[in-house]
XYZ file of C-alpha atoms in Angstrom:
647
model
C 7.993 -3.420 29.050
C 5.646 -6.079 30.359
C 2.686 -6.934 28.165
C 0.338 -7.088 31.140
C 0.782 -3.384 31.846
C -1.499 -2.258 29.056
C -4.020 0.084 30.662
C -7.619 0.473 29.586
C -9.011 3.830 28.631
C -10.485 5.935 31.424
C -14.113 4.966 31.982
C -15.347 7.443 34.603
C -19.078 7.970 34.154
C -19.413 11.715 33.766
C -18.074 14.722 35.585
C -21.284 16.378 36.738
C -22.290 17.834 33.383
C -25.466 19.887 33.300
C -25.498 20.048 29.496
C -28.287 17.765 28.362
C -26.892 17.277 24.877
C -23.666 15.701 26.089
C -25.156 12.567 27.742
C -27.323 11.997 24.676
C -24.357 12.204 22.332
C -22.241 9.999 24.591
C -25.002 7.365 24.580
C -24.958 7.415 20.773
C -21.176 7.179 20.911
C -21.305 4.115 23.138
C -23.769 2.426 20.763
C -21.530 3.125 17.765
C -18.488 1.722 19.567
C -20.397 -1.410 20.585
C -21.318 -1.943 16.909
C -17.654 -1.308 15.979
C -18.666 1.646 13.808
C -15.514 3.392 14.928
C -15.143 5.898 12.083
C -18.646 7.205 12.753
C -17.924 7.198 16.490
C -14.799 9.300 15.993
C -16.629 11.802 13.794
C -19.379 12.134 16.416
C -17.068 12.638 19.404
C -14.805 15.058 17.513
C -17.860 17.158 16.706
C -18.843 17.181 20.383
C -15.303 18.033 21.494
C -15.170 20.954 19.048
C -18.344 22.357 20.601
C -17.101 21.794 24.166
C -13.293 21.769 23.770
C -12.293 21.236 27.407
C -15.333 19.472 28.792
C -14.238 16.381 30.750
C -17.026 14.149 29.430
C -16.203 15.056 25.828
C -12.487 14.436 26.406
C -13.236 11.138 28.115
C -15.297 10.021 25.127
C -12.532 11.145 22.784
C -9.902 9.178 24.723
C -12.085 6.067 24.793
C -12.697 6.263 21.045
C -8.996 6.589 20.238
C -8.376 3.638 22.545
C -10.902 1.517 20.637
C -9.295 2.579 17.359
C -5.872 1.506 18.627
C -4.488 5.018 18.042
C -2.146 5.139 21.022
C -0.661 8.542 20.132
C -4.004 10.355 19.968
C -5.137 8.401 23.030
C -2.151 9.787 24.957
C -2.989 13.288 23.689
C -6.630 13.012 24.793
C -5.664 11.565 28.189
C -3.169 14.376 28.813
C -5.874 16.944 28.115
C -8.301 15.052 30.327
C -5.836 14.978 33.229
C -5.353 18.736 32.858
C -9.088 19.469 33.257
C -9.913 16.585 35.630
C -6.816 16.109 37.842
C -8.770 14.079 40.397
C -9.931 11.452 37.888
C -8.407 8.077 38.754
C -9.117 6.620 35.336
C -7.670 9.601 33.506
C -4.451 9.362 35.529
C -3.969 5.617 35.019
C -4.936 5.959 31.355
C -2.254 8.581 30.739
C 0.354 6.534 32.610
C -0.509 3.500 30.495
C -0.317 5.559 27.307
C 3.182 6.744 28.215
C 4.206 3.143 28.787
C 2.671 1.936 25.522
C 4.291 4.723 23.493
C 7.710 4.013 25.004
C 8.072 7.082 27.170
C 9.609 5.399 30.249
C 10.578 8.544 32.185
C 7.102 10.052 31.772
C 5.556 6.671 32.602
C 7.654 6.409 35.782
C 6.500 9.840 36.942
C 2.850 9.131 36.101
C 2.734 5.733 37.828
C 4.565 7.051 40.901
C 2.117 9.948 41.095
C -0.786 7.514 40.831
C 0.524 5.371 43.705
C 1.179 8.434 45.871
C -2.254 9.948 45.180
C -4.325 6.737 45.384
C -2.238 4.284 47.454
C -5.251 2.108 48.321
C -6.811 1.950 44.861
C -7.329 -1.514 43.373
C -4.964 -0.606 40.528
C -2.193 0.544 42.900
C -0.500 -2.907 43.170
C -0.252 -3.096 39.374
C 1.131 0.438 39.283
C 3.775 -0.452 41.888
C 4.796 -3.431 39.755
C 5.290 -1.171 36.758
C 7.345 1.273 38.822
C 9.576 -1.557 40.047
C 10.087 -2.822 36.506
C 10.834 0.658 35.193
C 13.365 1.250 37.958
C 15.401 -1.712 36.694
C 15.414 -0.366 33.134
C 15.701 3.379 33.581
C 19.400 3.313 34.532
C 20.626 1.872 31.210
C 18.038 3.983 29.340
C 19.349 7.208 30.900
C 22.942 6.156 30.327
C 22.162 5.635 26.622
C 21.150 9.297 26.477
C 24.212 10.426 28.425
C 22.135 11.525 31.415
C 23.192 11.110 35.025
C 22.690 12.694 38.414
C 19.555 13.790 40.262
C 18.192 15.736 37.271
C 18.518 12.838 34.838
C 14.935 11.540 35.064
C 13.346 14.987 34.872
C 15.460 15.902 31.818
C 14.541 12.584 30.188
C 10.858 13.236 30.919
C 11.129 16.679 29.359
C 12.820 15.134 26.304
C 9.979 12.608 26.012
C 7.465 15.446 26.349
C 9.011 17.054 23.263
C 8.590 13.741 21.406
C 4.932 13.591 22.465
C 4.351 17.116 21.195
C 5.930 16.188 17.857
C 3.634 13.170 17.631
C 0.647 15.383 18.402
C 1.544 17.848 15.641
C 2.417 20.691 18.038
C 5.731 21.541 16.399
C 6.470 24.980 17.821
C 5.674 23.774 21.344
C 7.919 20.738 20.797
C 10.739 23.002 19.667
C 10.371 25.162 22.784
C 10.532 22.115 25.067
C 13.560 20.726 23.201
C 15.336 24.060 23.642
C 14.557 23.889 27.359
C 16.177 20.440 27.440
C 19.294 21.870 25.782
C 19.416 24.699 28.303
C 19.521 22.138 31.104
C 21.690 19.585 29.306
C 23.654 21.045 26.353
C 25.219 17.680 25.437
C 21.784 16.055 24.900
C 21.880 15.426 21.147
C 18.370 13.955 21.176
C 17.129 17.494 21.751
C 18.897 18.661 18.576
C 17.170 15.758 16.825
C 13.766 16.950 18.048
C 14.453 20.534 16.951
C 15.431 19.518 13.410
C 12.452 17.168 13.230
C 10.100 19.926 14.381
C 11.231 22.121 11.480
C 10.866 19.239 9.033
C 7.357 18.345 10.169
C 6.392 22.017 10.137
C 7.339 22.203 6.446
C 10.702 23.979 6.703
C 12.831 21.429 4.841
C 15.869 23.642 4.303
C 16.108 24.651 7.954
C 15.764 21.013 9.075
C 18.572 19.893 6.740
C 20.753 22.886 7.663
C 20.487 22.115 11.396
C 21.538 18.498 10.799
C 24.475 19.467 8.581
C 25.641 22.163 10.994
C 25.487 19.809 13.954
C 27.251 17.030 12.014
C 30.068 19.385 11.047
C 30.792 19.812 14.751
C 29.862 16.245 15.774
C 30.580 13.919 12.802
C 29.627 10.785 14.766
C 26.277 12.061 15.964
C 23.901 9.318 14.868
C 20.671 11.229 15.513
C 21.696 14.085 13.232
C 22.988 11.678 10.602
C 19.841 9.552 10.681
C 17.620 12.609 10.421
C 19.669 13.973 7.548
C 19.306 10.700 5.620
C 15.550 10.795 6.102
C 15.205 14.475 5.185
C 17.367 14.138 2.077
C 15.467 11.104 0.812
C 11.991 12.445 1.532
C 12.821 15.798 -0.043
C 13.725 14.058 -3.319
C 17.516 13.629 -3.078
C 17.966 9.841 -2.855
C 21.583 9.784 -4.052
C 22.738 12.155 -1.315
C 20.746 10.109 1.205
C 22.453 6.890 0.078
C 25.903 8.477 0.384
C 25.124 9.504 3.954
C 23.804 5.993 4.631
C 27.209 4.537 3.750
C 28.740 6.973 6.231
C 26.192 5.815 8.829
C 27.171 2.171 8.352
C 30.754 2.997 9.296
C 29.858 4.448 12.720
C 31.033 2.207 15.563
C 29.121 3.654 18.529
C 27.566 0.835 20.560
C 24.295 2.391 21.693
C 20.853 0.909 21.257
C 19.541 4.250 19.980
C 22.161 4.196 17.217
C 21.020 0.743 16.079
C 17.385 1.895 16.091
C 18.280 5.023 14.126
C 20.252 2.988 11.594
C 17.374 0.565 11.079
C 14.947 3.460 10.689
C 17.144 5.291 8.154
C 17.839 2.187 6.078
C 14.114 1.330 6.076
C 13.315 4.577 4.267
C 15.901 3.672 1.618
C 14.605 0.102 1.206
C 17.974 -1.301 2.363
C 16.683 -4.493 3.983
C 20.115 -6.024 4.497
C 21.250 -2.810 6.190
C 18.291 -2.976 8.581
C 19.100 -6.571 9.515
C 22.777 -5.699 9.998
C 21.750 -2.993 12.494
C 19.531 -5.478 14.335
C 22.334 -8.062 14.409
C 24.731 -5.421 15.773
C 22.253 -4.671 18.564
C 22.165 -8.378 19.426
C 25.951 -8.676 19.370
C 26.336 -5.619 21.611
C 24.221 -7.263 24.318
C 21.855 -4.272 24.371
C 18.853 -5.814 22.633
C 16.944 -5.953 25.932
C 16.970 -2.125 25.884
C 15.501 -1.953 22.385
C 12.048 -0.448 21.804
C 9.437 -2.423 19.845
C 10.264 -0.320 16.782
C 13.611 -2.075 16.253
C 11.978 -5.529 16.252
C 9.286 -4.245 13.894
C 11.768 -2.783 11.405
C 13.758 -6.023 11.404
C 10.512 -7.956 10.837
C 9.659 -5.799 7.819
C 13.114 -6.389 6.339
C 12.838 -10.152 6.865
C 9.396 -10.245 5.267
C 10.547 -8.241 2.257
C 13.352 -10.772 1.811
C 10.820 -13.622 1.812
C 11.427 -14.906 5.354
C 7.897 -14.980 6.699
C 8.518 -17.150 9.785
C 11.357 -14.917 10.997
C 9.279 -11.792 10.348
C 6.290 -13.124 12.249
C 8.443 -14.026 15.260
C 9.943 -10.525 15.368
C 6.531 -8.824 15.174
C 5.359 -11.020 18.036
C 8.413 -9.945 20.054
C 7.504 -6.314 19.380
C 4.002 -6.985 20.701
C 5.441 -8.713 23.768
C 7.190 -5.440 24.559
C 4.041 -3.431 23.891
C 0.808 -5.154 22.944
C -0.523 -1.839 21.648
C 2.305 -1.381 19.147
C 0.006 -0.881 16.183
C 2.564 -1.164 13.358
C 3.341 -4.764 14.314
C -0.343 -5.606 14.694
C -1.225 -4.040 11.328
C 1.484 -6.027 9.567
C 0.368 -9.267 11.214
C -3.229 -8.521 10.202
C -2.074 -8.050 6.613
C -0.273 -11.384 6.816
C -3.597 -13.039 7.748
C -5.219 -11.925 4.467
C -5.357 -14.250 1.487
C -2.086 -13.902 -0.356
C -3.545 -12.101 -3.383
C -5.006 -9.335 -1.171
C -1.926 -8.612 0.942
C -0.392 -5.152 0.750
C 2.920 -6.441 2.072
C 5.225 -5.502 4.935
C 5.636 -1.803 5.678
C 7.802 0.072 8.158
C 6.021 3.400 8.595
C 2.589 5.000 8.255
C 2.027 7.390 5.363
C 2.440 10.475 7.579
C 6.087 9.560 8.206
C 6.735 9.647 4.459
C 4.611 12.632 3.477
C 3.855 15.552 5.786
C 0.211 15.985 6.704
C 0.242 19.471 5.167
C 1.342 17.994 1.846
C -1.370 15.328 1.954
C -3.988 17.934 2.796
C -3.024 19.992 -0.263
C -4.102 17.175 -2.591
C -7.349 16.642 -0.692
C -8.118 20.366 -0.833
C -7.386 20.457 -4.570
C -9.825 17.619 -5.162
C -12.429 19.228 -2.919
C -12.194 22.445 -4.958
C -13.928 20.678 -7.827
C -17.641 19.956 -7.925
C -18.066 16.245 -6.957
C -19.432 15.405 -10.399
C -16.702 17.312 -12.164
C -14.015 15.711 -9.998
C -14.944 12.346 -11.469
C -13.688 13.517 -14.871
C -10.368 11.836 -15.763
C -9.174 15.092 -17.321
C -9.816 17.003 -14.089
C -8.062 14.388 -11.987
C -5.085 14.345 -14.356
C -4.854 18.138 -14.178
C -4.952 18.093 -10.369
C -2.385 15.299 -10.133
C 0.024 16.960 -12.564
C -0.229 20.329 -10.802
C 0.392 18.568 -7.492
C 3.512 16.889 -8.897
C 4.774 20.236 -10.172
C 4.335 21.729 -6.709
C 5.946 18.704 -5.026
C 8.827 17.395 -7.166
C 9.909 15.153 -4.282
C 7.027 12.885 -5.302
C 9.198 11.629 -8.174
C 11.229 9.885 -5.452
C 8.424 9.122 -3.014
C 5.862 7.549 -5.365
C 8.133 4.632 -6.433
C 9.232 4.180 -2.802
C 5.648 4.106 -1.516
C 4.589 1.662 -4.227
C 7.493 -0.555 -3.168
C 7.356 -0.314 0.639
C 4.573 2.019 1.755
C 1.720 1.266 4.122
C -1.687 0.416 2.610
C -2.733 4.077 2.692
C 0.720 5.086 1.419
C 0.533 2.732 -1.531
C -3.045 3.839 -2.275
C -1.900 7.485 -2.263
C 1.048 6.778 -4.575
C -1.067 4.639 -6.902
C -3.745 7.320 -7.185
C -1.170 9.992 -7.955
C 0.724 7.908 -10.526
C -2.397 6.572 -12.249
C -3.946 10.005 -12.687
C -0.825 12.073 -13.385
C 0.182 9.860 -16.350
C 3.586 11.589 -16.642
C 6.497 9.524 -18.029
C 8.020 9.175 -14.542
C 4.735 8.092 -12.972
C 3.997 5.613 -15.759
C 7.477 4.115 -15.320
C 6.797 3.783 -11.580
C 3.540 1.942 -12.332
C 5.324 -0.387 -14.764
C 8.006 -1.261 -12.206
C 5.358 -1.768 -9.515
C 3.322 -4.031 -11.824
C 6.334 -6.267 -12.436
C 7.239 -6.494 -8.728
C 5.928 -8.804 -6.002
C 4.761 -5.943 -3.746
C 1.157 -4.991 -3.063
C -2.205 -6.616 -3.855
C -2.592 -8.554 -7.097
C -5.512 -6.421 -8.301
C -3.587 -3.170 -7.852
C -0.539 -4.489 -9.698
C -2.725 -5.834 -12.487
C -4.368 -2.426 -12.901
C -0.924 -0.794 -12.908
C 0.110 -3.199 -15.665
C -2.928 -2.278 -17.753
C -2.141 1.439 -17.397
C 1.498 0.836 -18.357
C 0.389 -1.336 -21.275
C -1.954 1.323 -22.651
C 0.905 3.823 -22.388
C 3.189 1.522 -24.382
C 5.541 0.758 -21.465
C 4.579 -2.913 -21.345
C 4.090 -4.927 -24.533
C 0.751 -6.541 -25.231
C 0.889 -10.279 -24.830
C 2.436 -12.585 -22.276
C 4.034 -10.926 -19.239
C 5.543 -12.577 -16.161
C 3.773 -11.252 -13.053
C 3.460 -12.167 -9.378
C -0.083 -13.467 -8.838
C -1.559 -15.577 -6.028
C 1.852 -15.975 -4.434
C 3.668 -17.259 -7.533
C 5.341 -15.925 -10.646
C 2.922 -16.629 -13.495
C 2.584 -15.903 -17.191
C -0.280 -13.432 -17.655
C -1.739 -11.771 -20.709
C -1.827 -8.003 -20.971
C -4.205 -6.521 -23.494
C -4.951 -2.872 -23.974
C -8.125 -3.620 -25.916
C -11.858 -3.508 -25.360
C -13.801 -6.775 -25.785
C -17.294 -6.029 -27.122
C -20.369 -7.759 -28.547
C -21.320 -5.203 -31.200
C -21.477 -6.218 -34.910
C -18.128 -5.583 -36.610
C -19.572 -5.334 -40.149
C -22.808 -3.568 -41.026
C -25.220 -5.316 -43.451
C -28.506 -4.541 -45.112
C -31.532 -5.980 -43.352
C -32.038 -8.899 -45.819
C -28.372 -9.919 -45.515
C -28.481 -9.574 -41.737
C -31.472 -11.957 -41.593
C -29.863 -14.496 -43.935
C -26.566 -14.381 -42.013
C -28.297 -14.815 -38.651
C -30.138 -17.915 -39.873
C -26.954 -19.301 -41.464
C -25.006 -18.931 -38.217
C -27.720 -20.874 -36.379
C -27.328 -23.665 -38.963
C -23.547 -23.630 -38.486
C -24.006 -24.009 -34.717
C -26.192 -27.022 -35.401
C -23.516 -28.315 -37.827
C -25.904 -28.184 -40.781
C -23.363 -27.020 -43.350
C -25.452 -27.470 -46.498
C -28.346 -25.362 -45.173
C -25.926 -22.662 -44.044
C -24.204 -22.661 -47.467
C -27.491 -22.102 -49.284
C -28.368 -19.089 -47.123
C -24.873 -17.615 -47.412
C -24.859 -17.935 -51.215
C -28.119 -15.950 -51.284
C -26.560 -13.275 -49.076
C -23.434 -13.110 -51.262
C -25.564 -12.306 -54.312
C -26.529 -9.094 -52.480
C -23.102 -8.317 -50.918
C -20.608 -10.393 -52.937
C -17.377 -9.256 -51.257
C -18.441 -9.203 -47.586
C -15.561 -10.967 -45.733
C -17.729 -12.321 -42.925
C -20.147 -13.932 -45.405
C -17.229 -15.544 -47.243
C -15.639 -16.684 -43.968
C -18.833 -18.346 -42.797
C -19.175 -19.962 -46.237
C -15.729 -21.505 -45.700
C -16.953 -22.842 -42.336
C -20.009 -24.311 -44.053
C -17.751 -26.099 -46.595
C -15.559 -27.352 -43.756
C -18.609 -28.954 -42.088
C -19.292 -30.730 -45.395
C -15.681 -32.045 -45.394
C -14.726 -29.802 -48.326
C -11.587 -28.899 -46.383
C -9.324 -27.914 -49.277
C -11.946 -25.570 -50.739
C -12.486 -24.029 -47.290
C -8.731 -23.564 -46.797
C -8.283 -21.883 -50.175
C -11.246 -19.557 -49.593
C -9.903 -18.441 -46.184
C -6.503 -17.691 -47.744
C -8.249 -15.654 -50.468
C -10.239 -13.724 -47.853
C -7.028 -12.904 -45.964
C -5.335 -11.693 -49.157
C -8.293 -9.511 -50.149
C -9.102 -8.341 -46.590
C -5.866 -8.458 -44.543
C -7.522 -6.540 -41.680
C -10.300 -9.094 -41.324
C -9.279 -10.721 -38.041
C -11.125 -14.043 -38.374
C -9.312 -14.874 -41.613
C -5.913 -13.796 -40.249
C -6.392 -16.020 -37.184
C -7.522 -18.974 -39.292
C -4.520 -18.643 -41.615
C -2.271 -18.512 -38.533
C -3.899 -21.731 -37.274
C -3.091 -23.390 -40.608
C 0.581 -22.472 -40.181
C 0.578 -23.721 -36.570
C -0.785 -27.043 -37.793
C 1.939 -27.280 -40.454
C 4.662 -26.386 -37.928
C 5.478 -22.965 -39.390
C 5.393 -21.134 -36.050
C 7.328 -18.083 -37.226
C 4.722 -17.227 -39.879
C 1.939 -17.915 -37.385
C 3.582 -15.574 -34.856
C 3.856 -12.818 -37.463
C 0.151 -13.147 -38.227
C -0.984 -13.182 -34.585
C 1.303 -10.495 -33.166
C -0.292 -7.470 -34.924
C -3.709 -8.468 -33.610
C -2.502 -7.734 -30.069
C -2.297 -4.039 -30.922
C -5.997 -3.786 -31.820
C -7.996 -1.434 -29.599
C -11.269 -3.424 -29.897
C -12.257 -7.012 -30.652
C -15.573 -8.816 -30.811
C -16.086 -11.507 -28.151
C -16.203 -14.335 -30.720
C -13.207 -12.887 -32.558
C -11.249 -12.693 -29.317
C -12.228 -16.241 -28.301
C -10.864 -17.572 -31.597
C -7.720 -15.496 -31.060
C -7.236 -17.018 -27.572
C -7.695 -20.486 -29.063
C -5.044 -19.802 -31.691
C -2.652 -18.571 -28.986
C -3.251 -21.752 -26.956
C -2.489 -23.835 -30.048
C 0.603 -21.755 -30.805
C 2.137 -22.076 -27.329
C 1.388 -25.786 -27.113
C 3.166 -26.253 -30.450
C 6.002 -24.079 -29.113
C 6.235 -26.294 -25.980
C 5.286 -23.483 -23.594
C 2.343 -24.865 -21.615
C 2.485 -22.052 -19.009
C 1.807 -19.466 -21.700
C -0.923 -21.661 -23.157
C -2.519 -21.833 -19.687
C -2.378 -18.047 -19.410
C -4.333 -17.704 -22.666
C -6.806 -20.345 -21.524
C -7.375 -18.354 -18.308
C -8.009 -15.244 -20.379
C -10.455 -17.144 -22.604
C -12.265 -18.391 -19.499
C -12.492 -14.852 -18.088
C -13.841 -13.254 -21.265
C -16.094 -16.054 -22.561
C -16.661 -18.649 -19.814
C -19.165 -20.638 -21.901
C -16.904 -21.054 -24.923
C -17.353 -24.684 -26.056
C -13.674 -25.697 -26.319
C -12.618 -24.616 -22.799
C -13.120 -28.096 -21.309
C -11.137 -29.672 -24.136
C -8.152 -27.386 -23.604
C -8.287 -27.823 -19.835
C -8.073 -31.598 -20.223
C -5.326 -31.276 -22.792
C -3.227 -29.025 -20.585
C -3.824 -31.137 -17.476
C -2.013 -34.029 -19.174
C 1.167 -32.027 -19.761
């Protein structure tokens, strides 16, 4: 459909309301919209509409707000209600016609635009409406033929079929089912009506009935692509991915050349993450010569598949084609907006909104469970884990859906899956977080947090891990430890004072003064490992290197858990080329739950030295980045940066 036919929301200024509160609220609404505070605007107008459910001014404000939000489905719903209560409103009529066109309901759009021209032939918008009618007339013939409709009743049956789709989109499932049954009464061979009936049961929460209808219809009509596509979706979303994949192979073998089949194939394969299958369906549509009949959805699904395969230019072109067909096609616009973000913040290409993966009822159950707790109590990790685990028990299909949403869900879908997996902490959810962390999907920060959760659970080893960050595969360090600044060894007050003064002398490279103070402290606490270690540093400053080396080795033998000595001994082995011994000394330190900032900085330095000696500069850089993050003022950072820049 032509891009220029997008129709603005109805803007009629009131319908003679005598209720003083309504104009006041609408003025507030207009101010919120002008400031682009759209969430607040929607909350305000929904509150007004609940108080005055069929008041034209309230419905007009509701339609305008949905229009500003880009929610074309709810905009259509609001416009249809507005037309019902204000049939003489020009703006309501043209708004509804435009919504039908935007949401790819050509038969309904044809009827609405024709009605507009007949009712207001001299209106300034009438020439545009006539243009749309003329364009639709050229496309309706092939569209009706695709559905197997012909004769004088074809357009009215198609419009009724589209009405059922609208009702499904609006969440009116029983009404949609009734309309679909009316379509079947008039046209028994219309398989799209069977599709709408099965979908109405699915969306209404009756999974078994939805699947049974598809299987029963397929038994009689094995090449019915609507039933097969629905069955694939229902099987996968209900937690039976293997059965869904088997049916998908059957779907690939169908040889019916209809644009709706290609769209249904692309949709089904998108749920399964079969990107090559999606592109094969798109290519088949091109080869058939029917691509000009395709809705924007087919171009969008192909764009998502291209993007997931790393072909950004091809994906962008396809999303732009989808918007050429309908400039209000929000899925394409949302994906392009994501593409405009800096690469580390991108969520990645997605085919469907969350509500097409998880029924609204199912989403609401989790929200209600959280709301049942006092807000303060709900912040408790134990409470959230309990809620998440109970939710998983009630919805075992989430074992399939959470990994899928982490891989290919919308931003809200991935957020939902991440929340559930992070708080449930079950083996399956932790495995999903690990796999997500090691993938190239989703924002860097979310994947990094997933990696930390998986690391703490023992599913990812501490140390160097290859992860996708800032648009490249990089070596990153995973540590499940807390970095702190608290004293690691407790001393008496006199020793604490002597040690503090000695450390100041060491910083000023006054080794002899530091030694004198440390010897005094050792008379009070003769076996304190930190006093002995700092004494070795004082000797080193006085070029008594062999004595310092021997003392550090003695400290490590007597206090094997004293980290400073273990790191220093490892550094000695790195210097001598004995990397295996150095590795064995450093590796256990990674499993510590806490380390002092200075301790950890020395550990990072030793790791940099180790990986440089091992000729792995990427890993050395990863440890340098970690050192910079945890102790940005550490004195050797500049040295290591220069050293690494020369490699």
